[in-house]
mmCIF file with all atom_site columns, C-alpha atoms in Angstrom:
data_model
loop_
_atom_site.group_PDB
_atom_site.id
_atom_site.type_symbol
_atom_site.label_atom_id
_atom_site.label_alt_id
_atom_site.label_comp_id
_atom_site.label_asym_id
_atom_site.label_entity_id
_atom_site.label_seq_id
_atom_site.pdbx_PDB_ins_code
_atom_site.Cartn_x
_atom_site.Cartn_y
_atom_site.Cartn_z
_atom_site.occupancy
_atom_site.B_iso_or_equiv
_atom_site.pdbx_formal_charge
_atom_site.auth_seq_id
_atom_site.auth_comp_id
_atom_site.auth_asym_id
_atom_site.auth_atom_id
_atom_site.pdbx_PDB_model_num
ATOM 1   C CA . GLN A 1 1   ? -0.421  -0.056 0.237   1.00 85.00 ? 57  GLN A CA 1
ATOM 2   C CA . VAL A 1 2   ? 1.750   3.425  -1.433  1.00 88.00 ? 58  VAL A CA 1
ATOM 3   C CA . GLN A 1 3   ? 2.080   5.770  1.898   1.00 94.00 ? 59  GLN A CA 1
ATOM 4   C CA . LEU A 1 4   ? 3.137   9.586  1.576   1.00 96.00 ? 60  LEU A CA 1
ATOM 5   C CA . VAL A 1 5   ? 3.819   11.349 4.338   1.00 97.00 ? 61  VAL A CA 1
ATOM 6   C CA . GLU A 1 6   ? 5.046   15.257 4.231   1.00 98.00 ? 62  GLU A CA 1
ATOM 7   C CA . SER A 1 7   ? 6.404   17.166 6.817   1.00 98.00 ? 63  SER A CA 1
ATOM 8   C CA . GLY A 1 8   ? 7.841   20.973 6.765   1.00 98.00 ? 64  GLY A CA 1
ATOM 9   C CA . GLY A 1 9   ? 5.080   23.288 6.475   1.00 98.00 ? 65  GLY A CA 1
ATOM 10  C CA . GLY A 1 10  ? 4.707   25.924 8.479   1.00 98.00 ? 66  GLY A CA 1
ATOM 11  C CA . SER A 1 11  ? 4.157   29.886 9.043   1.00 98.00 ? 67  SER A CA 1
ATOM 12  C CA . VAL A 1 12  ? 6.713   32.354 7.550   1.00 98.00 ? 68  VAL A CA 1
ATOM 13  C CA . GLN A 1 13  ? 7.296   36.335 6.479   1.00 98.00 ? 69  GLN A CA 1
ATOM 14  C CA . SER A 1 14  ? 7.568   36.881 2.738   1.00 98.00 ? 70  SER A CA 1
ATOM 15  C CA . GLY A 1 15  ? 10.963  36.298 1.606   1.00 98.00 ? 71  GLY A CA 1
ATOM 16  C CA . GLY A 1 16  ? 11.614  33.482 3.903   1.00 98.00 ? 72  GLY A CA 1
ATOM 17  C CA . SER A 1 17  ? 12.252  29.675 3.355   1.00 98.00 ? 73  SER A CA 1
ATOM 18  C CA . LEU A 1 18  ? 10.978  26.387 4.201   1.00 98.00 ? 74  LEU A CA 1
ATOM 19  C CA . ARG A 1 19  ? 12.169  22.532 2.984   1.00 98.00 ? 75  ARG A CA 1
ATOM 20  C CA . LEU A 1 20  ? 9.181   20.453 2.165   1.00 98.00 ? 76  LEU A CA 1
ATOM 21  C CA . SER A 1 21  ? 9.540   16.473 3.215   1.00 98.00 ? 77  SER A CA 1
ATOM 22  C CA . CYS A 1 22  ? 7.584   13.531 1.905   1.00 97.00 ? 78  CYS A CA 1
ATOM 23  C CA . ALA A 1 23  ? 8.318   10.144 3.297   1.00 96.00 ? 79  ALA A CA 1
ATOM 24  C CA . ALA A 1 24  ? 7.574   7.715  0.622   1.00 94.00 ? 80  ALA A CA 1
ATOM 25  C CA . SER A 1 25  ? 6.848   3.411  1.706   1.00 90.00 ? 81  SER A CA 1
ATOM 26  C CA . GLY A 1 26  ? 4.888   0.888  -0.011  1.00 85.00 ? 82  GLY A CA 1
ATOM 27  C CA . TYR A 1 27  ? 5.539   0.754  -4.044  1.00 79.00 ? 83  TYR A CA 1
ATOM 28  C CA . ALA A 1 28  ? 9.298   0.432  -6.090  1.00 75.00 ? 84  ALA A CA 1
ATOM 29  C CA . TYR A 1 29  ? 10.055  4.062  -5.209  1.00 74.00 ? 85  TYR A CA 1
ATOM 30  C CA . SER A 1 30  ? 13.185  5.068  -7.777  1.00 74.00 ? 86  SER A CA 1
ATOM 31  C CA . ARG A 1 31  ? 10.976  4.051  -10.692 1.00 77.00 ? 87  ARG A CA 1
ATOM 32  C CA . TYR A 1 32  ? 8.147   6.134  -10.713 1.00 85.00 ? 88  TYR A CA 1
ATOM 33  C CA . CYS A 1 33  ? 7.961   9.812  -10.753 1.00 94.00 ? 89  CYS A CA 1
ATOM 34  C CA . MET A 1 34  ? 6.978   12.284 -7.484  1.00 95.00 ? 90  MET A CA 1
ATOM 35  C CA . GLY A 1 35  ? 5.777   15.381 -7.573  1.00 97.00 ? 91  GLY A CA 1
ATOM 36  C CA . TRP A 1 36  ? 5.086   18.407 -5.577  1.00 98.00 ? 92  TRP A CA 1
ATOM 37  C CA . PHE A 1 37  ? 1.384   20.532 -5.836  1.00 98.00 ? 93  PHE A CA 1
ATOM 38  C CA . ARG A 1 38  ? -0.511  23.018 -3.979  1.00 98.00 ? 94  ARG A CA 1
ATOM 39  C CA . GLN A 1 39  ? -3.999  24.196 -3.476  1.00 98.00 ? 95  GLN A CA 1
ATOM 40  C CA . ALA A 1 40  ? -4.719  27.215 -2.098  1.00 97.00 ? 96  ALA A CA 1
ATOM 41  C CA . PRO A 1 41  ? -9.372  27.647 -1.212  1.00 93.00 ? 97  PRO A CA 1
ATOM 42  C CA . GLY A 1 42  ? -11.154 28.131 -4.185  1.00 95.00 ? 98  GLY A CA 1
ATOM 43  C CA . LYS A 1 43  ? -8.763  27.440 -6.757  1.00 95.00 ? 99  LYS A CA 1
ATOM 44  C CA . GLU A 1 44  ? -7.383  24.630 -8.484  1.00 95.00 ? 100 GLU A CA 1
ATOM 45  C CA . ARG A 1 45  ? -4.950  22.121 -7.329  1.00 96.00 ? 101 ARG A CA 1
ATOM 46  C CA . GLU A 1 46  ? -1.780  23.069 -9.511  1.00 96.00 ? 102 GLU A CA 1
ATOM 47  C CA . GLY A 1 47  ? 1.652   21.107 -10.370 1.00 98.00 ? 103 GLY A CA 1
ATOM 48  C CA . VAL A 1 48  ? 4.518   22.709 -8.339  1.00 98.00 ? 104 VAL A CA 1
ATOM 49  C CA . ALA A 1 49  ? 7.122   20.258 -9.342  1.00 98.00 ? 105 ALA A CA 1
ATOM 50  C CA . ALA A 1 50  ? 8.177   16.976 -10.357 1.00 97.00 ? 106 ALA A CA 1
ATOM 51  C CA . ILE A 1 51  ? 11.066  14.775 -10.745 1.00 95.00 ? 107 ILE A CA 1
ATOM 52  C CA . ASP A 1 52  ? 11.627  11.262 -12.696 1.00 92.00 ? 108 ASP A CA 1
ATOM 53  C CA . SER A 1 53  ? 13.361  8.127  -12.139 1.00 87.00 ? 109 SER A CA 1
ATOM 54  C CA . ASP A 1 54  ? 16.281  9.759  -14.199 1.00 88.00 ? 110 ASP A CA 1
ATOM 55  C CA . GLY A 1 55  ? 16.319  13.125 -11.951 1.00 91.00 ? 111 GLY A CA 1
ATOM 56  C CA . SER A 1 56  ? 14.688  15.057 -14.619 1.00 94.00 ? 112 SER A CA 1
ATOM 57  C CA . THR A 1 57  ? 12.402  18.425 -12.812 1.00 96.00 ? 113 THR A CA 1
ATOM 58  C CA . ARG A 1 58  ? 10.064  20.365 -14.247 1.00 97.00 ? 114 ARG A CA 1
ATOM 59  C CA . TYR A 1 59  ? 8.841   23.846 -12.520 1.00 98.00 ? 115 TYR A CA 1
ATOM 60  C CA . ALA A 1 60  ? 5.609   25.304 -12.946 1.00 98.00 ? 116 ALA A CA 1
ATOM 61  C CA . ASP A 1 61  ? 6.810   28.840 -14.109 1.00 97.00 ? 117 ASP A CA 1
ATOM 62  C CA . SER A 1 62  ? 5.796   30.786 -11.495 1.00 97.00 ? 118 SER A CA 1
ATOM 63  C CA . VAL A 1 63  ? 8.293   29.184 -9.010  1.00 98.00 ? 119 VAL A CA 1
ATOM 64  C CA . LYS A 1 64  ? 11.572  28.590 -11.148 1.00 98.00 ? 120 LYS A CA 1
ATOM 65  C CA . GLY A 1 65  ? 14.153  30.421 -9.697  1.00 98.00 ? 121 GLY A CA 1
ATOM 66  C CA . ARG A 1 66  ? 12.979  29.812 -5.994  1.00 98.00 ? 122 ARG A CA 1
ATOM 67  C CA . PHE A 1 67  ? 12.332  26.524 -5.704  1.00 98.00 ? 123 PHE A CA 1
ATOM 68  C CA . THR A 1 68  ? 13.823  23.364 -5.815  1.00 98.00 ? 124 THR A CA 1
ATOM 69  C CA . ILE A 1 69  ? 12.233  19.455 -5.842  1.00 98.00 ? 125 ILE A CA 1
ATOM 70  C CA . SER A 1 70  ? 15.057  16.584 -4.808  1.00 96.00 ? 126 SER A CA 1
ATOM 71  C CA . GLN A 1 71  ? 15.208  13.625 -3.728  1.00 94.00 ? 127 GLN A CA 1
ATOM 72  C CA . GLU A 1 72  ? 17.539  10.891 -1.399  1.00 93.00 ? 128 GLU A CA 1
ATOM 73  C CA . LYS A 1 73  ? 15.964  7.992  -2.979  1.00 89.00 ? 129 LYS A CA 1
ATOM 74  C CA . ALA A 1 74  ? 18.255  5.209  -0.909  1.00 91.00 ? 130 ALA A CA 1
ATOM 75  C CA . LYS A 1 75  ? 15.984  7.157  2.174   1.00 93.00 ? 131 LYS A CA 1
ATOM 76  C CA . ASN A 1 76  ? 11.815  7.013  -0.204  1.00 93.00 ? 132 ASN A CA 1
ATOM 77  C CA . THR A 1 77  ? 12.237  10.868 0.451   1.00 95.00 ? 133 THR A CA 1
ATOM 78  C CA . LEU A 1 78  ? 11.289  13.594 -2.029  1.00 96.00 ? 134 LEU A CA 1
ATOM 79  C CA . TYR A 1 79  ? 12.135  17.488 -1.119  1.00 98.00 ? 135 TYR A CA 1
ATOM 80  C CA . LEU A 1 80  ? 10.888  20.627 -1.744  1.00 98.00 ? 136 LEU A CA 1
ATOM 81  C CA . GLN A 1 81  ? 13.063  23.426 -0.776  1.00 98.00 ? 137 GLN A CA 1
ATOM 82  C CA . MET A 1 82  ? 11.138  26.404 -1.067  1.00 98.00 ? 138 MET A CA 1
ATOM 83  C CA . ASN A 1 83  ? 13.104  30.238 -1.292  1.00 98.00 ? 139 ASN A CA 1
ATOM 84  C CA . SER A 1 84  ? 12.075  33.590 -1.811  1.00 98.00 ? 140 SER A CA 1
ATOM 85  C CA . LEU A 1 85  ? 8.160   33.045 -0.393  1.00 98.00 ? 141 LEU A CA 1
ATOM 86  C CA . LYS A 1 86  ? 5.435   35.066 -1.372  1.00 98.00 ? 142 LYS A CA 1
ATOM 87  C CA . PRO A 1 87  ? 2.484   35.627 0.391   1.00 97.00 ? 143 PRO A CA 1
ATOM 88  C CA . GLU A 1 88  ? 1.020   34.165 -3.619  1.00 97.00 ? 144 GLU A CA 1
ATOM 89  C CA . ASP A 1 89  ? 2.907   30.776 -2.323  1.00 98.00 ? 145 ASP A CA 1
ATOM 90  C CA . THR A 1 90  ? 0.480   30.232 0.593   1.00 98.00 ? 146 THR A CA 1
ATOM 91  C CA . ALA A 1 91  ? -1.462  26.874 -0.200  1.00 98.00 ? 147 ALA A CA 1
ATOM 92  C CA . MET A 1 92  ? -1.804  23.470 1.011   1.00 98.00 ? 148 MET A CA 1
ATOM 93  C CA . TYR A 1 93  ? 1.457   21.912 -0.263  1.00 98.00 ? 149 TYR A CA 1
ATOM 94  C CA . TYR A 1 94  ? 0.587   17.592 -1.142  1.00 98.00 ? 150 TYR A CA 1
ATOM 95  C CA . CYS A 1 95  ? 3.307   15.097 -2.179  1.00 97.00 ? 151 CYS A CA 1
ATOM 96  C CA . ALA A 1 96  ? 2.237   12.677 -5.157  1.00 96.00 ? 152 ALA A CA 1
ATOM 97  C CA . ALA A 1 97  ? 3.467   9.687  -6.283  1.00 94.00 ? 153 ALA A CA 1
ATOM 98  C CA . SER A 1 98  ? 2.534   8.747  -10.512 1.00 91.00 ? 154 SER A CA 1
ATOM 99  C CA . ALA A 1 99  ? 0.902   5.716  -10.862 1.00 68.00 ? 155 ALA A CA 1
ATOM 100 C CA . GLY A 1 100 ? 3.090   3.111  -12.259 1.00 74.00 ? 156 GLY A CA 1
ATOM 101 C CA . ARG A 1 101 ? 4.854   4.924  -15.034 1.00 78.00 ? 157 ARG A CA 1
ATOM 102 C CA . ASN A 1 102 ? 7.901   7.368  -15.390 1.00 82.00 ? 158 ASN A CA 1
ATOM 103 C CA . TRP A 1 103 ? 6.784   9.842  -17.484 1.00 88.00 ? 159 TRP A CA 1
ATOM 104 C CA . TYR A 1 104 ? 3.952   12.605 -16.530 1.00 92.00 ? 160 TYR A CA 1
ATOM 105 C CA . ALA A 1 105 ? 1.523   15.163 -18.507 1.00 93.00 ? 161 ALA A CA 1
ATOM 106 C CA . LEU A 1 106 ? 2.356   18.587 -18.057 1.00 93.00 ? 162 LEU A CA 1
ATOM 107 C CA . GLY A 1 107 ? 0.161   21.702 -16.978 1.00 92.00 ? 163 GLY A CA 1
ATOM 108 C CA . PRO A 1 108 ? -1.331  24.994 -17.665 1.00 90.00 ? 164 PRO A CA 1
ATOM 109 C CA . ARG A 1 109 ? 1.188   26.620 -16.106 1.00 92.00 ? 165 ARG A CA 1
ATOM 110 C CA . GLY A 1 110 ? 4.740   24.442 -16.967 1.00 93.00 ? 166 GLY A CA 1
ATOM 111 C CA . GLY A 1 111 ? 4.084   22.072 -13.157 1.00 96.00 ? 167 GLY A CA 1
ATOM 112 C CA . PRO A 1 112 ? 3.512   18.745 -13.736 1.00 96.00 ? 168 PRO A CA 1
ATOM 113 C CA . HIS A 1 113 ? -0.804  17.801 -14.379 1.00 95.00 ? 169 HIS A CA 1
ATOM 114 C CA . PRO A 1 114 ? -2.163  16.018 -11.357 1.00 95.00 ? 170 PRO A CA 1
ATOM 115 C CA . ALA A 1 115 ? -4.045  13.649 -14.013 1.00 93.00 ? 171 ALA A CA 1
ATOM 116 C CA . SER A 1 116 ? -0.615  11.888 -13.939 1.00 93.00 ? 172 SER A CA 1
ATOM 117 C CA . PHE A 1 117 ? -0.243  11.276 -10.675 1.00 94.00 ? 173 PHE A CA 1
ATOM 118 C CA . GLY A 1 118 ? -1.779  8.748  -8.888  1.00 92.00 ? 174 GLY A CA 1
ATOM 119 C CA . HIS A 1 119 ? -0.623  8.304  -5.154  1.00 93.00 ? 175 HIS A CA 1
ATOM 120 C CA . TRP A 1 120 ? -1.380  11.656 -3.001  1.00 96.00 ? 176 TRP A CA 1
ATOM 121 C CA . GLY A 1 121 ? -0.405  12.112 0.962   1.00 97.00 ? 177 GLY A CA 1
ATOM 122 C CA . GLN A 1 122 ? -2.334  14.474 2.495   1.00 97.00 ? 178 GLN A CA 1
ATOM 123 C CA . GLY A 1 123 ? -0.504  17.958 2.740   1.00 98.00 ? 179 GLY A CA 1
ATOM 124 C CA . THR A 1 124 ? 1.307   20.077 4.940   1.00 98.00 ? 180 THR A CA 1
ATOM 125 C CA . GLN A 1 125 ? -0.225  23.401 5.184   1.00 98.00 ? 181 GLN A CA 1
ATOM 126 C CA . VAL A 1 126 ? 2.149   26.408 4.003   1.00 98.00 ? 182 VAL A CA 1
ATOM 127 C CA . THR A 1 127 ? 1.387   29.869 4.809   1.00 98.00 ? 183 THR A CA 1
ATOM 128 C CA . VAL A 1 128 ? 2.887   33.234 3.969   1.00 98.00 ? 184 VAL A CA 1
ATOM 129 C CA . SER A 1 129 ? 2.607   36.580 5.114   1.00 98.00 ? 185 SER A CA 1
ATOM 130 C CA . SER A 1 130 ? 3.633   39.976 4.318   1.00 94.00 ? 186 SER A CA 1
#
């Protein structure tokens, strides 16, 4: 059974940094894509960043140069380093794993498309104040 557990969210001021972690278990982590998504109240879930089994990454246009996705395969752990945070980054952040595939579609804003990911964590809240 796939299990994804996020941690590291919190409240920071504009310009601050946070590092999110996602501990994965229950499947062959190294074989599939992993992604970070976020959803603000009243808005659709959007892809923030993704990494495939070869380590190639993609980012939404809004976070390029500020966020970095990485992973430690030996620990089955995914990370999202978020720097220069802005109030518009405030959202619930979710970790996700692709449903048995090593590819994913892109969303309209350049990040991964949620439909390509079949396993989701419960989310961790990130709040950025101005």
